[in-house]
PDB file of C-alpha atoms and ligand atoms in Angstrom:
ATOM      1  CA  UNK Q 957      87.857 114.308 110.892  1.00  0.00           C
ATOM      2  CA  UNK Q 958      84.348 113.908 112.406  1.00  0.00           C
ATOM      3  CA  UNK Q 959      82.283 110.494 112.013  1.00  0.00           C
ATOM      4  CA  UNK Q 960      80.268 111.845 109.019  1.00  0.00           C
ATOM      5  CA  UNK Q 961      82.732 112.666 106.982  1.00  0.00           C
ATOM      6  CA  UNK Q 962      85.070 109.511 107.446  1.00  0.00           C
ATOM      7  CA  UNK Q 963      82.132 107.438 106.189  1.00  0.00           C
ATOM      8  CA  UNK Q 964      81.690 109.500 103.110  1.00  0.00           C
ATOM      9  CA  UNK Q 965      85.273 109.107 102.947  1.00  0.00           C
ATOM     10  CA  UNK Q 966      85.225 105.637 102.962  1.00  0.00           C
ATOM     11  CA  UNK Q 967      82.666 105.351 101.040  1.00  0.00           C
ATOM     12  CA  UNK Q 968      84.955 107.131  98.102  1.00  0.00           C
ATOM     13  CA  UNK Q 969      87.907 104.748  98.921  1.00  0.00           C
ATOM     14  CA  UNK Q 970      86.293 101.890  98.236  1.00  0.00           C
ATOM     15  CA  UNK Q 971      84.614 102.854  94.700  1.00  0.00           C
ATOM     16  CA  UNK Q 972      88.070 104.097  94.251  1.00  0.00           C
ATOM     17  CA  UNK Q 973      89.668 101.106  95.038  1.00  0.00           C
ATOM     18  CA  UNK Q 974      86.946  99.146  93.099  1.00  0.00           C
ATOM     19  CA  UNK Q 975      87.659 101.145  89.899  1.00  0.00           C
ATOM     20  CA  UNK Q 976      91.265 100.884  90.139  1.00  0.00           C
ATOM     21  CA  UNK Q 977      90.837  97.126  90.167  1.00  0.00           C
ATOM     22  CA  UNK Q 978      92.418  97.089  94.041  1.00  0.00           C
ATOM     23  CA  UNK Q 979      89.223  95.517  94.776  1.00  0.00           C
ATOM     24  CA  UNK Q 980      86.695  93.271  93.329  1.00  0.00           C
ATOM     25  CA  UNK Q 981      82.839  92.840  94.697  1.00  0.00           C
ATOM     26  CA  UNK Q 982      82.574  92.927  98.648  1.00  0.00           C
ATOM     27  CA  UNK Q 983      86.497  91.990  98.869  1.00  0.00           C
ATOM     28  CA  UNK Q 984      88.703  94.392 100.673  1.00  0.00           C
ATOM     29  CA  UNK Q 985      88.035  96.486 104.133  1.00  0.00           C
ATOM     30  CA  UNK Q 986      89.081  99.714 104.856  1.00  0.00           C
ATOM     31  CA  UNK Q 987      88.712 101.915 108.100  1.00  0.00           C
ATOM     32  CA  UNK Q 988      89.480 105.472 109.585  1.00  0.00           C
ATOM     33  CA  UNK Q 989      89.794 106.098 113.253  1.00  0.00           C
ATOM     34  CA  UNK Q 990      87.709 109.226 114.812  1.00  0.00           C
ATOM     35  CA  UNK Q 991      88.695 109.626 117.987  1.00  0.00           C
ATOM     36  CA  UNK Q 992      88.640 106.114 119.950  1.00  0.00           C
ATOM     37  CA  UNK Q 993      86.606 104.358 117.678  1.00  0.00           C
ATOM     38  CA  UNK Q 994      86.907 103.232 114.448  1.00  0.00           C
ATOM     39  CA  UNK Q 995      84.429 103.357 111.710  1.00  0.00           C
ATOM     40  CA  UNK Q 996      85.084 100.309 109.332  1.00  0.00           C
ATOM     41  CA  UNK Q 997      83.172  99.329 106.097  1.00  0.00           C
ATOM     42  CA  UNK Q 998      80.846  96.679 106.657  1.00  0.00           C
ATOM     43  CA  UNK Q 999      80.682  92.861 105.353  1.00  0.00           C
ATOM     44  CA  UNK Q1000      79.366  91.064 102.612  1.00  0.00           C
ATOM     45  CA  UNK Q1001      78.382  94.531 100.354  1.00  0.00           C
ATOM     46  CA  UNK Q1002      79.990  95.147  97.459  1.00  0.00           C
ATOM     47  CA  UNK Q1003      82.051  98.130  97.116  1.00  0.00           C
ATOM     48  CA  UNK Q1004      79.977  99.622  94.509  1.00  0.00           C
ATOM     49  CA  UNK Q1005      76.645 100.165  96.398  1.00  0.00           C
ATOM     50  CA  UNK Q1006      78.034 101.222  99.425  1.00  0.00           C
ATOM     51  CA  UNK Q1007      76.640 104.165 101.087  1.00  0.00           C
ATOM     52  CA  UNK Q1008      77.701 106.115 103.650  1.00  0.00           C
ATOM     53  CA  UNK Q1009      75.029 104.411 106.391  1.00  0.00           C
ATOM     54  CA  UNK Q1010      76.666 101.063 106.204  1.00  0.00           C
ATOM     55  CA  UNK Q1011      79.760 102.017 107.623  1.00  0.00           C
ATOM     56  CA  UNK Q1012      79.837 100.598 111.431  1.00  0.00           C
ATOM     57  CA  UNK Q1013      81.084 102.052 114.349  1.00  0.00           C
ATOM     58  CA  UNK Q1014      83.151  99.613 116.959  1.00  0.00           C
ATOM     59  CA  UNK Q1015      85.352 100.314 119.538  1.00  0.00           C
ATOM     60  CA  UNK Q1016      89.042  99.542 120.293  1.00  0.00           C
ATOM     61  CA  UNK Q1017      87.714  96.042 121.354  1.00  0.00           C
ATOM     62  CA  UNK Q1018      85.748  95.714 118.525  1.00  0.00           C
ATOM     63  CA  UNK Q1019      82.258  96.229 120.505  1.00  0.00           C
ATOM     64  CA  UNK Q1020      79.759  97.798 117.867  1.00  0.00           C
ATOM     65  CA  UNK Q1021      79.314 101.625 118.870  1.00  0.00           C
ATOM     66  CA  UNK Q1022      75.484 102.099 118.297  1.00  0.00           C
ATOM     67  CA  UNK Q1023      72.839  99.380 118.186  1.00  0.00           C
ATOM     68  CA  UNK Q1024      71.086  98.488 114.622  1.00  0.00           C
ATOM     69  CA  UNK Q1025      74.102  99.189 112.673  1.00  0.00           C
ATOM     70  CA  UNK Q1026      75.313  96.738 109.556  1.00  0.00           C
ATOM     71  CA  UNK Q1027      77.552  93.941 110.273  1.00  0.00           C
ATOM     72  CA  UNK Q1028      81.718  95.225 110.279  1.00  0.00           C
ATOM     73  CA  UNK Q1029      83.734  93.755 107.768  1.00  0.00           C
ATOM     74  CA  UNK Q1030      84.812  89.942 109.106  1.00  0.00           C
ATOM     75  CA  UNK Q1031      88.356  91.548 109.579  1.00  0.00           C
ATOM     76  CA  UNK Q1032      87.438  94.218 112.564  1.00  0.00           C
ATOM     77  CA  UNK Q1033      90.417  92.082 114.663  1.00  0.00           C
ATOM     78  CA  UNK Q1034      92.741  93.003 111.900  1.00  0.00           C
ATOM     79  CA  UNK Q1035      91.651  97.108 112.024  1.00  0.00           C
ATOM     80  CA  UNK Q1036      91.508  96.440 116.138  1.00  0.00           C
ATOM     81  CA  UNK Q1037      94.465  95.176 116.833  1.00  0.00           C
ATOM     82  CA  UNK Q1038      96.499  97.374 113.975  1.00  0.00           C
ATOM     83  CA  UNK Q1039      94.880 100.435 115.270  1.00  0.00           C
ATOM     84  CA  UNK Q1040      95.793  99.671 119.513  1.00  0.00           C
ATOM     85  CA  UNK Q1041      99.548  98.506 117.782  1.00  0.00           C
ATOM     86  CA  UNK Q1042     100.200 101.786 115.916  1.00  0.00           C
ATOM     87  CA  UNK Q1043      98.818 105.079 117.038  1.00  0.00           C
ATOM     88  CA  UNK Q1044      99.888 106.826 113.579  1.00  0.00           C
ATOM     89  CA  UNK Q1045      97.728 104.660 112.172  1.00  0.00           C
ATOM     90  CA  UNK Q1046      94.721 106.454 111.188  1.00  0.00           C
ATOM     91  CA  UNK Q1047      93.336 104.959 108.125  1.00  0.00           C
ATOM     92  CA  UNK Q1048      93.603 101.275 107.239  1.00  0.00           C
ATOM     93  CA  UNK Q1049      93.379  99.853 103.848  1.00  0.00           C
ATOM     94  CA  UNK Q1050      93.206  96.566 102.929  1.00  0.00           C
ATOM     95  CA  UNK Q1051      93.067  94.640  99.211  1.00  0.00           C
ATOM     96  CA  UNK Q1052      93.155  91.561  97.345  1.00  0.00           C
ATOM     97  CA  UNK Q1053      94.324  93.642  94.820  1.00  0.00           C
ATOM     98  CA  UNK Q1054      95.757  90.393  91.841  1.00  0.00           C
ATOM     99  CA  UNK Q1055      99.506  91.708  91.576  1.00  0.00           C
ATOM    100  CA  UNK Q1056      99.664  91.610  95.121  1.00  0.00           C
ATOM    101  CA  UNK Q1057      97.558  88.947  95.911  1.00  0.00           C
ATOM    102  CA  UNK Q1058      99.766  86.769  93.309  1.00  0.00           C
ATOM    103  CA  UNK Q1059     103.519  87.943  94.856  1.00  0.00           C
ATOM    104  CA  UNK Q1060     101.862  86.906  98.435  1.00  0.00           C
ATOM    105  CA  UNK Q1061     101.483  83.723  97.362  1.00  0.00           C
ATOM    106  CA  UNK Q1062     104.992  82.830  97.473  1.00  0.00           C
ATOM    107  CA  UNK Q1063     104.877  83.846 101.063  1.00  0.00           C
ATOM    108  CA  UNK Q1064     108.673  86.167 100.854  1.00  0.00           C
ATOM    109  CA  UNK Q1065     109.241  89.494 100.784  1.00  0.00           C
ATOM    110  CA  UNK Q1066     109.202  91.315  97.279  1.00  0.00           C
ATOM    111  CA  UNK Q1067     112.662  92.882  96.850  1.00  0.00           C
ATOM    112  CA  UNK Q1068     113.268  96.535  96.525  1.00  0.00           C
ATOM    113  CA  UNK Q1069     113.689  96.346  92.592  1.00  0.00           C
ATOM    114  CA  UNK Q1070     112.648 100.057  92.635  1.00  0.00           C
ATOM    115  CA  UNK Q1071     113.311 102.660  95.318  1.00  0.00           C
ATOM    116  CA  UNK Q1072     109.442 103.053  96.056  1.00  0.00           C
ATOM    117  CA  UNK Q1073     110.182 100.591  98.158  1.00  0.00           C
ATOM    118  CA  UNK Q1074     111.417 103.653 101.041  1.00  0.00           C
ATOM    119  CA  UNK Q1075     107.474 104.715 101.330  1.00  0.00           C
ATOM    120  CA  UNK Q1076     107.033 101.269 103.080  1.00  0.00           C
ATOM    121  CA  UNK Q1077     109.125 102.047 106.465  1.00  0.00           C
ATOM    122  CA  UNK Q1078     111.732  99.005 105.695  1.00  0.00           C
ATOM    123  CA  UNK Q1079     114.278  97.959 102.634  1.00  0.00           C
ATOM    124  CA  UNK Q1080     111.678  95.222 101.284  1.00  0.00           C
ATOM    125  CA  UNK Q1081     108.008  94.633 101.088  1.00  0.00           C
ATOM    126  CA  UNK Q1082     107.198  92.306 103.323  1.00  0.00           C
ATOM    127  CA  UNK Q1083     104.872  89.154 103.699  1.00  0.00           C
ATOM    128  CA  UNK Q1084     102.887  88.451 107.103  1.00  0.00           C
ATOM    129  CA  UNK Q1085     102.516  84.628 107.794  1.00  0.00           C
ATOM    130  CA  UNK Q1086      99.296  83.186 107.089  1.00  0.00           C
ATOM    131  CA  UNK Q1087      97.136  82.834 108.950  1.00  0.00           C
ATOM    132  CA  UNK Q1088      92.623  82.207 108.257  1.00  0.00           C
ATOM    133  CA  UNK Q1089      91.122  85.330 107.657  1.00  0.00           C
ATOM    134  CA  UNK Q1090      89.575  87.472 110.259  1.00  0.00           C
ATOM    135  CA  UNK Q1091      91.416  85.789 112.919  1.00  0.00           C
ATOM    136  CA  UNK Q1092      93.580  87.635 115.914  1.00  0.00           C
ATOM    137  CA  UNK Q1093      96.257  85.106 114.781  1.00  0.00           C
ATOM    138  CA  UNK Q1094      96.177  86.814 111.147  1.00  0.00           C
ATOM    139  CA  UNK Q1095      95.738  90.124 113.177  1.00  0.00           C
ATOM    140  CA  UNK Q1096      99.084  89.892 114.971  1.00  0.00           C
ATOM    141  CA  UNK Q1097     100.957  88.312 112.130  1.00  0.00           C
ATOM    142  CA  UNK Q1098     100.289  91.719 110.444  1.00  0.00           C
ATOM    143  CA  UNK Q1099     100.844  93.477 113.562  1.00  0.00           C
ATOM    144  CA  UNK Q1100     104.354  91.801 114.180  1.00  0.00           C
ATOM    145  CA  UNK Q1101     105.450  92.030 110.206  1.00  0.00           C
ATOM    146  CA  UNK Q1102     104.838  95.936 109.980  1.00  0.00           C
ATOM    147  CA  UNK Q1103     106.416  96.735 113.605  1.00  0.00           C
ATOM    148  CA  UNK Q1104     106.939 100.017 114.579  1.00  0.00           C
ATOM    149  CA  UNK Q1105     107.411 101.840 111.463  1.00  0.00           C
ATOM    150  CA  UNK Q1106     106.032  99.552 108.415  1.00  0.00           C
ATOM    151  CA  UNK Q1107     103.379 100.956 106.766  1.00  0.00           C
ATOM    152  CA  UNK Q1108     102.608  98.378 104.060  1.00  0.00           C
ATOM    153  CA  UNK Q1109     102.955  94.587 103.670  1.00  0.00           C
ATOM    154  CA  UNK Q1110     101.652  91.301 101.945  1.00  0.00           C
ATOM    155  CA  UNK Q1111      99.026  88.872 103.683  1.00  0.00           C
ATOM    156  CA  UNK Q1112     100.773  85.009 102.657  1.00  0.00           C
ATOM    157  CA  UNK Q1113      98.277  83.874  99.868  1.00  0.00           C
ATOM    158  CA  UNK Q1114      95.484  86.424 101.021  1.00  0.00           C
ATOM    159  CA  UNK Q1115      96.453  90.523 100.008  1.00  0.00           C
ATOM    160  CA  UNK Q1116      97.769  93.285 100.952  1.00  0.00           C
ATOM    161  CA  UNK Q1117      97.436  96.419 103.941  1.00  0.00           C
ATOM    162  CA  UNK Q1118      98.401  99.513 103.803  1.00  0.00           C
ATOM    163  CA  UNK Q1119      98.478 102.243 106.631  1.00  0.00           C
ATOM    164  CA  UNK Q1120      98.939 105.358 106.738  1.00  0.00           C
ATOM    165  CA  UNK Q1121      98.007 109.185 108.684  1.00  0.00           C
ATOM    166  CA  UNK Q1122      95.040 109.911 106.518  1.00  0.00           C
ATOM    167  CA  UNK Q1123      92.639 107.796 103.636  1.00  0.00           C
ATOM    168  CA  UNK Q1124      94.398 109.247 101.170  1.00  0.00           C
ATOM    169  CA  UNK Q1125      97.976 108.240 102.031  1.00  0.00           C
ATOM    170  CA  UNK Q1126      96.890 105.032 102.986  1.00  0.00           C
ATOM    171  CA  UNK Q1127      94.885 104.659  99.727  1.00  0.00           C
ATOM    172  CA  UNK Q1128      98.228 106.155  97.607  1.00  0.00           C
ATOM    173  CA  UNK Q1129     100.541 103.005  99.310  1.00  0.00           C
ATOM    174  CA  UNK Q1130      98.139 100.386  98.413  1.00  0.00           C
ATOM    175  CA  UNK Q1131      98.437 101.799  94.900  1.00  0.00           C
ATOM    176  CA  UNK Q1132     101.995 101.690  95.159  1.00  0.00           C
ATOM    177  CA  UNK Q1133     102.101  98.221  96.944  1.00  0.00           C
ATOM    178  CA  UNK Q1134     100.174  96.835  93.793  1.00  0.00           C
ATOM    179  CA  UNK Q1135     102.362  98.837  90.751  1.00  0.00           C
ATOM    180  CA  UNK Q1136     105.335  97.641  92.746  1.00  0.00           C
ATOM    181  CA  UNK Q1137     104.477  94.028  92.951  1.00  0.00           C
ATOM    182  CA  UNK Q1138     103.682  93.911  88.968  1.00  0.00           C
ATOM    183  CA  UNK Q1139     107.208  95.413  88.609  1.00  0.00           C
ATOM    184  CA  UNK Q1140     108.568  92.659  90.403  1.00  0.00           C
ATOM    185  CA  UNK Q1141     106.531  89.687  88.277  1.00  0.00           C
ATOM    186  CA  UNK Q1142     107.437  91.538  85.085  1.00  0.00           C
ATOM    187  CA  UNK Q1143     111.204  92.007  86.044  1.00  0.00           C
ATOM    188  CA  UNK Q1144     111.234  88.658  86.787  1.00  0.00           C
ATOM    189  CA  UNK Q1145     109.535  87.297  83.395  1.00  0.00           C
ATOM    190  CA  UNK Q1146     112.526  89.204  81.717  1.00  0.00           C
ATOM    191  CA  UNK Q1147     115.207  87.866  84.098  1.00  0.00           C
ATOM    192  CA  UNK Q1148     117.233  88.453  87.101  1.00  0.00           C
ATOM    193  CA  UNK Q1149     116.149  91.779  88.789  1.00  0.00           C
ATOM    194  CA  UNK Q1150     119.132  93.603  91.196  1.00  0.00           C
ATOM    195  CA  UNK Q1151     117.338  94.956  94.040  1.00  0.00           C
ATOM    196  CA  UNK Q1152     118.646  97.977  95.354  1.00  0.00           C
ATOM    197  CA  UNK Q1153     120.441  97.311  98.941  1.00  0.00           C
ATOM    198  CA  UNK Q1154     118.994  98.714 102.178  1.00  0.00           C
ATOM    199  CA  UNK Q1155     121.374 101.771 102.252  1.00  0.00           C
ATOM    200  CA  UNK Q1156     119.971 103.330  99.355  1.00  0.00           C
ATOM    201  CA  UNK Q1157     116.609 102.726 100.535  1.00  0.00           C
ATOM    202  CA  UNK Q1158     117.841 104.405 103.607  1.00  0.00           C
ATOM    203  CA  UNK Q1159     118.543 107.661 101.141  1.00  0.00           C
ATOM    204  CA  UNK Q1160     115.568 107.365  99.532  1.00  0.00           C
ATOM    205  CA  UNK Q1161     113.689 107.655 102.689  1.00  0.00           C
ATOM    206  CA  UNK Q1162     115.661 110.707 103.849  1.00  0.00           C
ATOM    207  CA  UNK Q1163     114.759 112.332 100.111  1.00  0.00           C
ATOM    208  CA  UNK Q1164     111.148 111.783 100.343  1.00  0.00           C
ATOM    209  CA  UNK Q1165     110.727 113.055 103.665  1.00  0.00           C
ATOM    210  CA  UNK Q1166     111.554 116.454 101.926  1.00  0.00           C
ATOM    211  CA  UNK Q1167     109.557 115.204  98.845  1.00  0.00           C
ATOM    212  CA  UNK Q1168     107.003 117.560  97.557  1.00  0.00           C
ATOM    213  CA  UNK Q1169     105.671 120.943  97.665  1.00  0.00           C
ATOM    214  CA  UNK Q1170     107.233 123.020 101.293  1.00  0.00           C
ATOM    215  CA  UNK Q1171     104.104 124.133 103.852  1.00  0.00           C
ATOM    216  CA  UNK Q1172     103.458 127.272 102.465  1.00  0.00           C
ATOM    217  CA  UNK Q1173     104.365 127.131  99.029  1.00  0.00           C
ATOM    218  CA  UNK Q1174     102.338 129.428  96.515  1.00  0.00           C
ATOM    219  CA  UNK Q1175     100.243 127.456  94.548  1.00  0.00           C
TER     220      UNK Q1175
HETATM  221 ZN1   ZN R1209      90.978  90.058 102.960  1.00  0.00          ZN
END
């Protein structure tokens, strides 16, 4: 994807995430990486008059990449670091979308109480520590809570991230992160939810790796 088109891309996400009710005014940050670089959505404007020339361009250290651009979003060491930690990482979203936002509040993993729970890389959803936002510390505590093959977990009373090879997937677990987490809250209003146990999570994640429509297939 070249730089253009990732900002128009972004651009979408965020109005997308914005009418979903993901994201609220200028909350939330998402970023695709082109190359090197990454081009990030910028701070302080709210989602719905975004336009594709406020996206910023930084580097893997989170230098800006051109000179008079807009301000990057306040977590560029959150996109940085994820982005050095996990090559597959492409696109980065992140929300303080409420479901989530409320289940990350009690700082513990939400429980697989439905087998979605295999597009997130582990047998749970998981909660990062907190840590103050835009911060390296918060950074790594994401970093070290996804590992080497999460691709989704909570921020401890902050939100949620979501990762994934392209905007789009990245953009389709954030959904799921947030449907999953009001499962949870309304399983738990009606009383004792049985998770599923990490073994069939294991076989759900074999399934959906065949999941779909094959390369090829007519349309
Ligand atoms: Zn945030």
């Amino acid at each position: 994807m070249d730089e253009a088109t990732a900002r128009l891309a972004l651009v979408a996400a965020m109005h997308e995430l914005d009418a979903r009710g993901l994201n609220h005014g200028s909350s939330g940050n998402a970023s695709i990486r082109v190359d090197d670089r990454l081009i990030v959505t910028p701070t302080g404007i709210p989602s719905a008059v975004l336009t594709a020339a406020d996206m910023v361009l930084i580097d893997l250290d989170g230098r800006p990449g051109r000179p008079g651009q807009r301000r990057p979003t306040s977590e560029w060491p959150l996109h940085v670091r994820l982005a050095r930690a996990r090559p597959d990482a492409t696109a980065i979203v992140h929300t303080h979308s409420p479901e989530a936002t409320a289940a990350s509040t009690l700082r513990r993993p939400v429980p697989a109480v439905h087998y979605v729970v295999a597009r997130f890389g582990a047998t749970e959803l998981p909660c990062a520590p907190y840590a103050t936002y835009g911060t390296d510390e918060l950074a790594d505590h994401v970093v070290g809570t996804l590992g080497d093959r999460g691709t989704a977990c909570l921020m401890a009373n902050h939100g949620a991230i979501a990762i994934g090879p392209d905007l789009g997937a990245a953009l389709a677990l954030a959904v799921e992160v947030e449907w999953l987490c009001g499962v949870a809250r309304r399983a738990r209003q009606l009383g004792e939810p049985v998770a599923l146990d990490a073994a069939e999570i294991e076989r759900v994640a074999e399934r959906l790796a065949t999941y779909g429509q094959p390369e090829g297939a007519p349309p």
